[in-house]
PDB file of C-alpha atoms and ligand atoms in Angstrom:
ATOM      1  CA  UNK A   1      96.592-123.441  -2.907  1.00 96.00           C
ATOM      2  CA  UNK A   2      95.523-127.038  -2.328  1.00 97.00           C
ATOM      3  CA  UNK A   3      95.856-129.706  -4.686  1.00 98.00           C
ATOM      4  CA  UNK A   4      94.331-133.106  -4.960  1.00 98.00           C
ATOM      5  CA  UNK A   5      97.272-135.588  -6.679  1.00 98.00           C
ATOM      6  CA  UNK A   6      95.675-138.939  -7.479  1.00 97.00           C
ATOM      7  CA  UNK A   7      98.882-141.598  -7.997  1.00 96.00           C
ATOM      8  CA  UNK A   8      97.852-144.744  -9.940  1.00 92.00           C
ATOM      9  CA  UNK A   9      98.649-148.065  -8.975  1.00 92.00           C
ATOM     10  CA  UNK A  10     101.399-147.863 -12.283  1.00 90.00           C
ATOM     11  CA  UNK A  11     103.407-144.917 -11.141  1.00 92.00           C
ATOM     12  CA  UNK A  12     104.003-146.756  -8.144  1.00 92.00           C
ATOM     13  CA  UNK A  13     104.197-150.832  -8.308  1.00 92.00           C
ATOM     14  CA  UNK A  14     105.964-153.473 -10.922  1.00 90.00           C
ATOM     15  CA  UNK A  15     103.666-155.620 -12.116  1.00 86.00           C
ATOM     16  CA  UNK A  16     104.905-157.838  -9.871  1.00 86.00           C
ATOM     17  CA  UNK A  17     103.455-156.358  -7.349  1.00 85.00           C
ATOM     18  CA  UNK A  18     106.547-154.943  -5.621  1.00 90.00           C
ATOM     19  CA  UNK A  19     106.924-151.614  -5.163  1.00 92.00           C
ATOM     20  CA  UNK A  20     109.066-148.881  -7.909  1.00 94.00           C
ATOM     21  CA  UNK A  21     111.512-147.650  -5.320  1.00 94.00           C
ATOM     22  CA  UNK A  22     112.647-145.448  -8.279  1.00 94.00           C
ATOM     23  CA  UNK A  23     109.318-143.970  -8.685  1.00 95.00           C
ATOM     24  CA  UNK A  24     107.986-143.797  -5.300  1.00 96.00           C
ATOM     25  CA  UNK A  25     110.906-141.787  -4.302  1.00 97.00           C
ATOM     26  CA  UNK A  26     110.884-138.944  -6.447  1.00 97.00           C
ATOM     27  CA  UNK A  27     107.243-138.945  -6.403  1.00 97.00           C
ATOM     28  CA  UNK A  28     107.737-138.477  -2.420  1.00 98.00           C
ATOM     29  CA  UNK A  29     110.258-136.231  -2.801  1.00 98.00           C
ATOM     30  CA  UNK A  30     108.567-133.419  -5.349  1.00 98.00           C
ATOM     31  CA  UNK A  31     105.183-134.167  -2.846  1.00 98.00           C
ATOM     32  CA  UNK A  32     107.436-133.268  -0.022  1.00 98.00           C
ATOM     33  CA  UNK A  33     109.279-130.125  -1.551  1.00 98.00           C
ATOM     34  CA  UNK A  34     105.452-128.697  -2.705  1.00 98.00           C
ATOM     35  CA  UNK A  35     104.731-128.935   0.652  1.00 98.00           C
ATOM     36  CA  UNK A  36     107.473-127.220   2.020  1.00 98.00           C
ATOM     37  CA  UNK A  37     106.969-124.249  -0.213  1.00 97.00           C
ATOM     38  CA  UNK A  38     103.460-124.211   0.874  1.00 97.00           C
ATOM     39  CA  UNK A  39     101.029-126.124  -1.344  1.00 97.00           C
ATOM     40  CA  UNK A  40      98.161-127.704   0.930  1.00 97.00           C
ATOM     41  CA  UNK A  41      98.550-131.562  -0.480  1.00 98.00           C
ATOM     42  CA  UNK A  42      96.162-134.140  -0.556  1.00 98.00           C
ATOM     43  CA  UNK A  43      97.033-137.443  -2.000  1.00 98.00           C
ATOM     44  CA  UNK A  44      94.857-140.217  -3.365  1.00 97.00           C
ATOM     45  CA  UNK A  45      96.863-142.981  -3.737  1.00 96.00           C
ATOM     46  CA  UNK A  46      95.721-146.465  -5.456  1.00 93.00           C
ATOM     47  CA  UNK A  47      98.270-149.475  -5.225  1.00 93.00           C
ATOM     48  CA  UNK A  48      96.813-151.248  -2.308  1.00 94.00           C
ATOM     49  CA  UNK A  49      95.776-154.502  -4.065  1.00 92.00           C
ATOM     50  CA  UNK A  50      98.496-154.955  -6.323  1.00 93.00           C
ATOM     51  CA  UNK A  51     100.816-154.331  -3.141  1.00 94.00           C
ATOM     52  CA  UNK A  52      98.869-157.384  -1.370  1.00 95.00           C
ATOM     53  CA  UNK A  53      99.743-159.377  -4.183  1.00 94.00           C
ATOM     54  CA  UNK A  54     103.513-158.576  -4.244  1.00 94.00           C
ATOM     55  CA  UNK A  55     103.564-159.032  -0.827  1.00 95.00           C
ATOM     56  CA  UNK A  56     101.392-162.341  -0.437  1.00 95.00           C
ATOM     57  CA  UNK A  57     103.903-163.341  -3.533  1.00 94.00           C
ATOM     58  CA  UNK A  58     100.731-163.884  -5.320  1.00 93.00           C
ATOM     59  CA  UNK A  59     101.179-165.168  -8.723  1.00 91.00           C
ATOM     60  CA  UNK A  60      98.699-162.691 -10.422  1.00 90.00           C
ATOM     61  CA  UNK A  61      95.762-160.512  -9.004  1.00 90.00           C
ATOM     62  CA  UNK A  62      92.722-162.307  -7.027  1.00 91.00           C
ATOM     63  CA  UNK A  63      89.586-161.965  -9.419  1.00 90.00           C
ATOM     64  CA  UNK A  64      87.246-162.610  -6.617  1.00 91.00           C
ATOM     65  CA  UNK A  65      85.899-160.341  -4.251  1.00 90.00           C
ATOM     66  CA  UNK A  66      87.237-161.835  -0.907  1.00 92.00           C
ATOM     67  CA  UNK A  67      90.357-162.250  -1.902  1.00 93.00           C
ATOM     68  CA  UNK A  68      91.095-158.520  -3.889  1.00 91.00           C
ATOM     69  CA  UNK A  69      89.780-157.566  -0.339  1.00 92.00           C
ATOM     70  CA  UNK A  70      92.655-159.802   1.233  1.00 95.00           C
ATOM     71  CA  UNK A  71      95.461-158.503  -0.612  1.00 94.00           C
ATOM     72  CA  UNK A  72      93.930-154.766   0.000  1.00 94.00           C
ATOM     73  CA  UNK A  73      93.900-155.281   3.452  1.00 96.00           C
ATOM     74  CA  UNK A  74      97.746-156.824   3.519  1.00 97.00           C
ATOM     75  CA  UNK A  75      98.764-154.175   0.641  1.00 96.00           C
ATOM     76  CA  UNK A  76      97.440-150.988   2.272  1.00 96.00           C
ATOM     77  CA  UNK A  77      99.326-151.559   5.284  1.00 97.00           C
ATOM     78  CA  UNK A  78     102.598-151.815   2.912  1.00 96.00           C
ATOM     79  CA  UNK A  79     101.632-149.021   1.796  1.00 96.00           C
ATOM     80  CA  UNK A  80     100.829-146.553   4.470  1.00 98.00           C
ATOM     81  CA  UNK A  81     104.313-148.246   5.988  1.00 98.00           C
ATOM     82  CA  UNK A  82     106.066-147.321   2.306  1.00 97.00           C
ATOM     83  CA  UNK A  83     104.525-143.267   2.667  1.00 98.00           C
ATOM     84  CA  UNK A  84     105.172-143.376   6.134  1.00 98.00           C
ATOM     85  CA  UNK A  85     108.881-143.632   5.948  1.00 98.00           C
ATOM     86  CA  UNK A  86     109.478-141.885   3.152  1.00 98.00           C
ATOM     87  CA  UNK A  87     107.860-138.790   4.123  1.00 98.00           C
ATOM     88  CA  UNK A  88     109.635-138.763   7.381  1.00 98.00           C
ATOM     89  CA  UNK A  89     112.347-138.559   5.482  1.00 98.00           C
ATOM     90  CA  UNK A  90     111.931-135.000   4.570  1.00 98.00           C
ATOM     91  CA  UNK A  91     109.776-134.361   7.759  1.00 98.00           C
ATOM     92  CA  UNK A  92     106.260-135.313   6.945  1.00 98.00           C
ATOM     93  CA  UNK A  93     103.315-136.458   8.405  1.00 98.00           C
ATOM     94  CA  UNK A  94     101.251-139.071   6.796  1.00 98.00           C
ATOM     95  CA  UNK A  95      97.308-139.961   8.022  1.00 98.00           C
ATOM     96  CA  UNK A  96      95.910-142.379   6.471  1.00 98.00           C
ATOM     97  CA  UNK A  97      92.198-141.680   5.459  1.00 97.00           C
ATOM     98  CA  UNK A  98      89.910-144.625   3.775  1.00 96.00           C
ATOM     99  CA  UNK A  99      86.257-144.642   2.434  1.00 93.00           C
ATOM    100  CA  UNK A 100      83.894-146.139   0.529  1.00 90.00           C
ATOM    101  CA  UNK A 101      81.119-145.191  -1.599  1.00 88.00           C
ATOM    102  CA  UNK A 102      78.741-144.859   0.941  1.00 88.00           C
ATOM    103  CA  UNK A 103      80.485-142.843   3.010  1.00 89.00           C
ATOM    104  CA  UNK A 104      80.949-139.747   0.849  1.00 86.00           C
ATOM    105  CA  UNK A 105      76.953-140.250   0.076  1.00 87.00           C
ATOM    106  CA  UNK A 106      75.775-139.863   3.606  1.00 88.00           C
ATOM    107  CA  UNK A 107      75.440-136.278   4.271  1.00 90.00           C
ATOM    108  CA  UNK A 108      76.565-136.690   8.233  1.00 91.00           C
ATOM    109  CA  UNK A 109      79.546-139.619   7.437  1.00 91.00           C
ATOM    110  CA  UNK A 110      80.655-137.097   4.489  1.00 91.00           C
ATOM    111  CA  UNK A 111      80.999-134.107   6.803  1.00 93.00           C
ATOM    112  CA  UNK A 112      83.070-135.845   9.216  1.00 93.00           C
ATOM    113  CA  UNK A 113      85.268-136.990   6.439  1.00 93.00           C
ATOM    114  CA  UNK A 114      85.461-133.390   5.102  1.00 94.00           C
ATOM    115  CA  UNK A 115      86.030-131.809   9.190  1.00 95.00           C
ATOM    116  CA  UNK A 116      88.817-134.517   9.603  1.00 96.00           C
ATOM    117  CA  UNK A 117      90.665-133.597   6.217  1.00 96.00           C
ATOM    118  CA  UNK A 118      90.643-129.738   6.399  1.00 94.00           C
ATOM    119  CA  UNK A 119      91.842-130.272   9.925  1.00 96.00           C
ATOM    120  CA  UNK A 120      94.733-132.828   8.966  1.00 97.00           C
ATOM    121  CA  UNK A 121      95.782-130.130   6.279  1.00 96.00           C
ATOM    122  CA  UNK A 122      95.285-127.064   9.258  1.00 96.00           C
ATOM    123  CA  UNK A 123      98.001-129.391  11.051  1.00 96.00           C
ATOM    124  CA  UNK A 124     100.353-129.625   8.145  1.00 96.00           C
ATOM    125  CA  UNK A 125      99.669-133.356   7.714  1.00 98.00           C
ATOM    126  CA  UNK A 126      99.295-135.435   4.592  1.00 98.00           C
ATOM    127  CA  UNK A 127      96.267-136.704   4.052  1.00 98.00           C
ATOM    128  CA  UNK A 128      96.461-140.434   2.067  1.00 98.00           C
ATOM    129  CA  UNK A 129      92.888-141.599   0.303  1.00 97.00           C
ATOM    130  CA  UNK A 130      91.935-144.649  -0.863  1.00 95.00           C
ATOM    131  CA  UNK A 131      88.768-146.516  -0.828  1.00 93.00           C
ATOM    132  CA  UNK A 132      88.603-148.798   1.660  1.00 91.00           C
ATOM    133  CA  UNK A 133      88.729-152.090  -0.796  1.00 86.00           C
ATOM    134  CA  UNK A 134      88.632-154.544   2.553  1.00 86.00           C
ATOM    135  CA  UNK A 135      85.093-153.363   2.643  1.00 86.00           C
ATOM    136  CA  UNK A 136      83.818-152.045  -0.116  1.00 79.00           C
ATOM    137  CA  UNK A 137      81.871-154.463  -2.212  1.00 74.00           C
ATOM    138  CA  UNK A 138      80.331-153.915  -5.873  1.00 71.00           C
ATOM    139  CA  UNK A 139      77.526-152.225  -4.536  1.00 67.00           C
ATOM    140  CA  UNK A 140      79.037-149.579  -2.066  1.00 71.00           C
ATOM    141  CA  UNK A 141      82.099-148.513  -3.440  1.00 80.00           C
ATOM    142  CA  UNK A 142      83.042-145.405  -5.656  1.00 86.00           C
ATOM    143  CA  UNK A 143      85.022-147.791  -7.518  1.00 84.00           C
ATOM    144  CA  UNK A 144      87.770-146.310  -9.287  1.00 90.00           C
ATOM    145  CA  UNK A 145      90.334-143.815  -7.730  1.00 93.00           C
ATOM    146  CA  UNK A 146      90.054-140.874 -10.297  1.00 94.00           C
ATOM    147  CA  UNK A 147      86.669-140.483  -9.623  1.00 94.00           C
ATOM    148  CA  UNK A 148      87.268-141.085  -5.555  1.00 95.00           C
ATOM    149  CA  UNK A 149      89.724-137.962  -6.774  1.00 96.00           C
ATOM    150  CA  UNK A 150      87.447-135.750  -8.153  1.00 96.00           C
ATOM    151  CA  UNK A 151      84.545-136.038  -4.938  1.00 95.00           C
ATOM    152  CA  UNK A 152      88.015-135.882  -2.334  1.00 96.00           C
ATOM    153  CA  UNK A 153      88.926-132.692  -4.911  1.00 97.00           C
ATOM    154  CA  UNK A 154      85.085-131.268  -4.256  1.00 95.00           C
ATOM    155  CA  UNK A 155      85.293-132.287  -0.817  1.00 93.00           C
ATOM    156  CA  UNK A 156      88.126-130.107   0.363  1.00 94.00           C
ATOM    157  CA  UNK A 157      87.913-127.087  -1.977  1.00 94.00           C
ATOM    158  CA  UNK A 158      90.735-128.217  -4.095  1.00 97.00           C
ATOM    159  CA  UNK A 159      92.049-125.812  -6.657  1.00 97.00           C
ATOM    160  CA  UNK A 160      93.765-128.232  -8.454  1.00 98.00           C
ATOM    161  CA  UNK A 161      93.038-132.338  -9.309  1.00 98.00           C
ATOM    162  CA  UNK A 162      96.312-134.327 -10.964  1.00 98.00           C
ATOM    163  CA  UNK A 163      95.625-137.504 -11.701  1.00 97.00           C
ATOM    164  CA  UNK A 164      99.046-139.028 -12.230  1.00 96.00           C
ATOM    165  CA  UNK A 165      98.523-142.076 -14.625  1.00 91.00           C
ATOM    166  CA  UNK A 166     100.832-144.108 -17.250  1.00 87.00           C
ATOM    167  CA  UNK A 167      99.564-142.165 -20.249  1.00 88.00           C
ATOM    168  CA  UNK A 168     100.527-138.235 -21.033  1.00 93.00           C
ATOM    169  CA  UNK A 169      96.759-137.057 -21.353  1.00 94.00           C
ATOM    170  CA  UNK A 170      93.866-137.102 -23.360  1.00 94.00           C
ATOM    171  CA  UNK A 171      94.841-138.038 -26.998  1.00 93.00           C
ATOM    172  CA  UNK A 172      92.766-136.687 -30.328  1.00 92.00           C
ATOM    173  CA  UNK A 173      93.075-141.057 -31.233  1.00 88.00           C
ATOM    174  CA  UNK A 174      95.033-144.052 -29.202  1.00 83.00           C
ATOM    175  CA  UNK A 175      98.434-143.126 -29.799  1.00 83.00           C
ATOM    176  CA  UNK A 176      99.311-147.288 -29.447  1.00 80.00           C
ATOM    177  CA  UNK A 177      97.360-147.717 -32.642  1.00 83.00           C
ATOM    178  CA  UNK A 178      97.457-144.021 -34.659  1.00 86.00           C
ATOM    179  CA  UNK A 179     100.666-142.687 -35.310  1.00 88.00           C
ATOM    180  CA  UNK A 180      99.126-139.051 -35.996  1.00 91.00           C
ATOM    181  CA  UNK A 181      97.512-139.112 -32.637  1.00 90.00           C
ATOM    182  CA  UNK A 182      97.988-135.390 -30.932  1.00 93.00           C
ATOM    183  CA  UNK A 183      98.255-135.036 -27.502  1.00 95.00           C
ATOM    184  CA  UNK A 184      95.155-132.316 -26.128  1.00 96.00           C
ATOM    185  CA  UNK A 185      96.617-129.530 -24.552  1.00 97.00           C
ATOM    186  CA  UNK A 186      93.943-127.924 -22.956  1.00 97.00           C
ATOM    187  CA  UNK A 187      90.329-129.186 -22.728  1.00 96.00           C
ATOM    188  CA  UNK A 188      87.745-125.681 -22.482  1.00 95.00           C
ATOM    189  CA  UNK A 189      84.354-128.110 -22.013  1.00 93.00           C
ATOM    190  CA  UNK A 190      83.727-132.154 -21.730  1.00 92.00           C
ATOM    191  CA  UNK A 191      81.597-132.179 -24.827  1.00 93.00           C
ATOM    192  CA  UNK A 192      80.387-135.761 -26.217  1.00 91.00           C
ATOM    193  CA  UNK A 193      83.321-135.118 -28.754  1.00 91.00           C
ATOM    194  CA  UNK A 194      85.855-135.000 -25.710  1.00 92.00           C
ATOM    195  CA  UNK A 195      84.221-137.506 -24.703  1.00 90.00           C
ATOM    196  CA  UNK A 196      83.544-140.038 -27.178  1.00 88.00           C
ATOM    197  CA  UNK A 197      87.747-139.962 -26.898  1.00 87.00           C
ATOM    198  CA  UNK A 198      87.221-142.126 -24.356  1.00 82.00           C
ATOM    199  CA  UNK A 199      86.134-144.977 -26.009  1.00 66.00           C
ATOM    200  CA  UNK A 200      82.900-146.874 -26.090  1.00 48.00           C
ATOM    201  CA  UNK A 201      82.889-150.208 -24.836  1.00 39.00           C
ATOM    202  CA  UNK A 202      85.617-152.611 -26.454  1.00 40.00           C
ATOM    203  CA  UNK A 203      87.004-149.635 -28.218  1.00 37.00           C
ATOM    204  CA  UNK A 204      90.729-149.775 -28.467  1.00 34.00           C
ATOM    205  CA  UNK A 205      90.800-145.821 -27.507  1.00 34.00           C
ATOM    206  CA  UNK A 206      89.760-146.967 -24.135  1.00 30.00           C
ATOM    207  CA  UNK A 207      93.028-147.435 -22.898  1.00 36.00           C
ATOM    208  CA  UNK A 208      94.170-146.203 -19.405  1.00 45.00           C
ATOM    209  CA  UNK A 209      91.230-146.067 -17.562  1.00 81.00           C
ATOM    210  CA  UNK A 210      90.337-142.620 -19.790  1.00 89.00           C
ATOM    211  CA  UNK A 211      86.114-142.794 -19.214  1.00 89.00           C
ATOM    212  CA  UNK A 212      86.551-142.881 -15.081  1.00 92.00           C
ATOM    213  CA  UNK A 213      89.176-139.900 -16.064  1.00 94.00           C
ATOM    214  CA  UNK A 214      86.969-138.236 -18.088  1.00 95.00           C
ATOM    215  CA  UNK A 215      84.237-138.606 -15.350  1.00 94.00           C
ATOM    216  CA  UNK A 216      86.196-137.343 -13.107  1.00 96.00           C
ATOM    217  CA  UNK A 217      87.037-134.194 -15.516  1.00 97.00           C
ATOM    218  CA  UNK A 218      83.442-133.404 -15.481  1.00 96.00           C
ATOM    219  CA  UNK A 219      82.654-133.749 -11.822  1.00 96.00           C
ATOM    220  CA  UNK A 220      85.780-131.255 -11.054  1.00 97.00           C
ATOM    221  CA  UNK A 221      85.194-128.938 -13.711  1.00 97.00           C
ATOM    222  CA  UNK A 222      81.704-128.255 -12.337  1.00 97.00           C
ATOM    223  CA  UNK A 223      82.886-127.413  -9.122  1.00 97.00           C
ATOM    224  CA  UNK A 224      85.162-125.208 -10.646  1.00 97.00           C
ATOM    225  CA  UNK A 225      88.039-127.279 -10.359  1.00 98.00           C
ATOM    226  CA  UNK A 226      90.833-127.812 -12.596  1.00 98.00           C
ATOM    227  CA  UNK A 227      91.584-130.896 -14.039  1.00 98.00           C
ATOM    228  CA  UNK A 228      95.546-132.157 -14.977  1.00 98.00           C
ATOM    229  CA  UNK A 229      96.202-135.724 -16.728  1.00 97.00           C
ATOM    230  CA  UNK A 230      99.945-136.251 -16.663  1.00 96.00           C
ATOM    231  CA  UNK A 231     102.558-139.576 -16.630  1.00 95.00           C
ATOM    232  CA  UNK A 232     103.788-139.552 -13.185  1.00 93.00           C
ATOM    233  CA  UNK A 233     106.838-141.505 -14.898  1.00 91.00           C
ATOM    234  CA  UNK A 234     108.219-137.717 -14.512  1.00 93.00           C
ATOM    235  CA  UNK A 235     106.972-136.443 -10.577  1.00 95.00           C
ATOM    236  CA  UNK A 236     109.210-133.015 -11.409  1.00 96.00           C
ATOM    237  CA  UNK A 237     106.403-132.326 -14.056  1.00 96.00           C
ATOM    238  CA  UNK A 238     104.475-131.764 -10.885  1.00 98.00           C
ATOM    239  CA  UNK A 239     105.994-128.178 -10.253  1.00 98.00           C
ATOM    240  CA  UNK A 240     104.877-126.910 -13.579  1.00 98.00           C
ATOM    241  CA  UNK A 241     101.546-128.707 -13.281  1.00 98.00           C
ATOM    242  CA  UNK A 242     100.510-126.661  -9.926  1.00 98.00           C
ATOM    243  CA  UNK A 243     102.315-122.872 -11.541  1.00 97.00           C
ATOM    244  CA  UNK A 244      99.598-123.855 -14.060  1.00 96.00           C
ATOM    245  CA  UNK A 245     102.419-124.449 -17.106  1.00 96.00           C
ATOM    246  CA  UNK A 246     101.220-126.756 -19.974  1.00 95.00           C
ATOM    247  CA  UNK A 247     101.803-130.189 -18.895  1.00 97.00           C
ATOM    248  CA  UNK A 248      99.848-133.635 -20.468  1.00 97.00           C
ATOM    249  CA  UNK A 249      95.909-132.060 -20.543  1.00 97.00           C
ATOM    250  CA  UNK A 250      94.809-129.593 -18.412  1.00 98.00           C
ATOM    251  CA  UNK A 251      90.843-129.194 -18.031  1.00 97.00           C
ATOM    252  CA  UNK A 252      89.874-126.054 -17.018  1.00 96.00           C
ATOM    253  CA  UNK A 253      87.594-125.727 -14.460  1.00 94.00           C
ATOM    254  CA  UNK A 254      83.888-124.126 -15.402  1.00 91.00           C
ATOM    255  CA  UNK A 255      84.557-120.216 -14.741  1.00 85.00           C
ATOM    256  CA  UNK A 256      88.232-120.036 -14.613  1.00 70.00           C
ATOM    257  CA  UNK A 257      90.484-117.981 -16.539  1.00 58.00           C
ATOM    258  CA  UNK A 258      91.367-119.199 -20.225  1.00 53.00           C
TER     259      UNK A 258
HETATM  260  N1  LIG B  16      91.652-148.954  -4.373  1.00 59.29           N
HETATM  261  C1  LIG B  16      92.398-149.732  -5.341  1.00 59.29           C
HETATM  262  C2  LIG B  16      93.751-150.140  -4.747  1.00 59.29           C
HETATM  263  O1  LIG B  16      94.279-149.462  -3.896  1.00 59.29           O
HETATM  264  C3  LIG B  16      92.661-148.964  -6.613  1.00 59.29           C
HETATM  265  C4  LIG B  16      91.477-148.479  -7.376  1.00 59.29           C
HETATM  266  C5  LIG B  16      91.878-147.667  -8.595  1.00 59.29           C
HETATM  267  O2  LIG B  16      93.067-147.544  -8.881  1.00 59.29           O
HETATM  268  O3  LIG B  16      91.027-147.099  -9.278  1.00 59.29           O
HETATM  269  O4  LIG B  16      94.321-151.128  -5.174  1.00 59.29           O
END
């Protein structure tokens, strides 16, 4: 089985910046233990800017292009060093893999991406995804991470796409502001109704980045792809999550079992 786990930049900084040993390490750890029992992981891992920023001791996140691509490029290495040494921990190899949104849109650049990954995972390594932010400018990039999970997740011939995030799942109305807001379960088909969940611009349902989510539902689902939201506050909800137990919203992918 291979699985595609996006981590959000929440499940794995502060908002200062610094980095949620707490997190981080049982996040590693679960990744780690799938692995050993034979789970072909890819991860997609955001946290690169707001790492720069810690790290630069930043007050608050650049808003302009050069300098979100300065902290990127200071707050990927901190975190490729961060995976690295955790990983070895329990005897992992990381690789770190970057690309923008013209890479996985050029047929020949999208191949080599998809040759390199299936034979990092051949090798037992751990591939680690993230757009390459030092480059990647309005107008080239994929943009958001759940979505860079979803073509990674098509890419490789995933089974499975988590996207770990600070919210459960997909919610019937913003549970911040509706106290009879239901978590979904299970999501059959991204109809507008799923998706007007989302939010329309300036909604208050459009919390946690759900619309890239929800894109990124629909571009896995039609590749026949499952589709998990979950809080990676808890990374043991990962076991459950692959054995295909009921955990924050699963999407089922088009032409899988019910
Ligand atoms: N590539 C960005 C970063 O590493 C994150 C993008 C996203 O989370 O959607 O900071």
């Amino acid at each position: 089985m291979t699985v595609v786990i996006k981590i959000g930049t929440s499940n794995i900084t502060y908002a200062t910046g610094h980095l949620n040993i707490r997190h981080v390490e049982r996040l590693v750890k679960v990744i780690s233990d799938l692995k050993n029992a034979g789970v072909r992981v890819v991860l997609v891992s955001s946290g690169a800017i707001a790492m720069g920023v810690g790290k630069l001791g930043l007050s608050r996140r650049p808003e302009d292009m050069p300098g979100k691509q300065a902290a990127a490029a200071v707050g990927q290495c901190e975190l490729m060093y961060t995976y690295d040494k955790l990983f070895s921990e329990y005897n992992h190899t990381v690789a770190q893999v970057l690309l923008t949104g013209s890479d996985v849109e050029n047929d020949e650049r999208r191949v080599n991406f998809q040759n390199t990954v299936s034979r990092l995972l051949e090798m037992g390594a751990l591939p680690i995804i993230n757009e390459n932010d030092t480059v990647s400018t309005d107008e080239i990039a994929v943009g958001d991470n759940d979505s860079l999970g979803a073509i990674v997740a098509c890419a490789v011939g995933a089974d499975l796409l988590v996207l770990l995030s600070d919210i459960d799942g997909l919610y019937t109305a913003d549970p911040h502001a509706d106290p009879e807001a239901r978590l979904i379960p299970v999501v059959e088909a991204v109809t507008p109704q799923i998706e007007a969940l989302a939010g329309g611009k300036g909604s208050s349902l459009a919390v946690g980045g759900m619309g890239t989510k929800l894109k990124a539902a629909k571009m896995a689902v039609a590749a026949s792809i499952d589709m998990v939201i979950a809080n990676g506050d808890r990374p043991e909800n990962l076991y459950d999550i692959v054995d295909g137990k009921p955990v924050g919203t699963r999407f089922l992918g088009e032409g899988r079992s019910k």
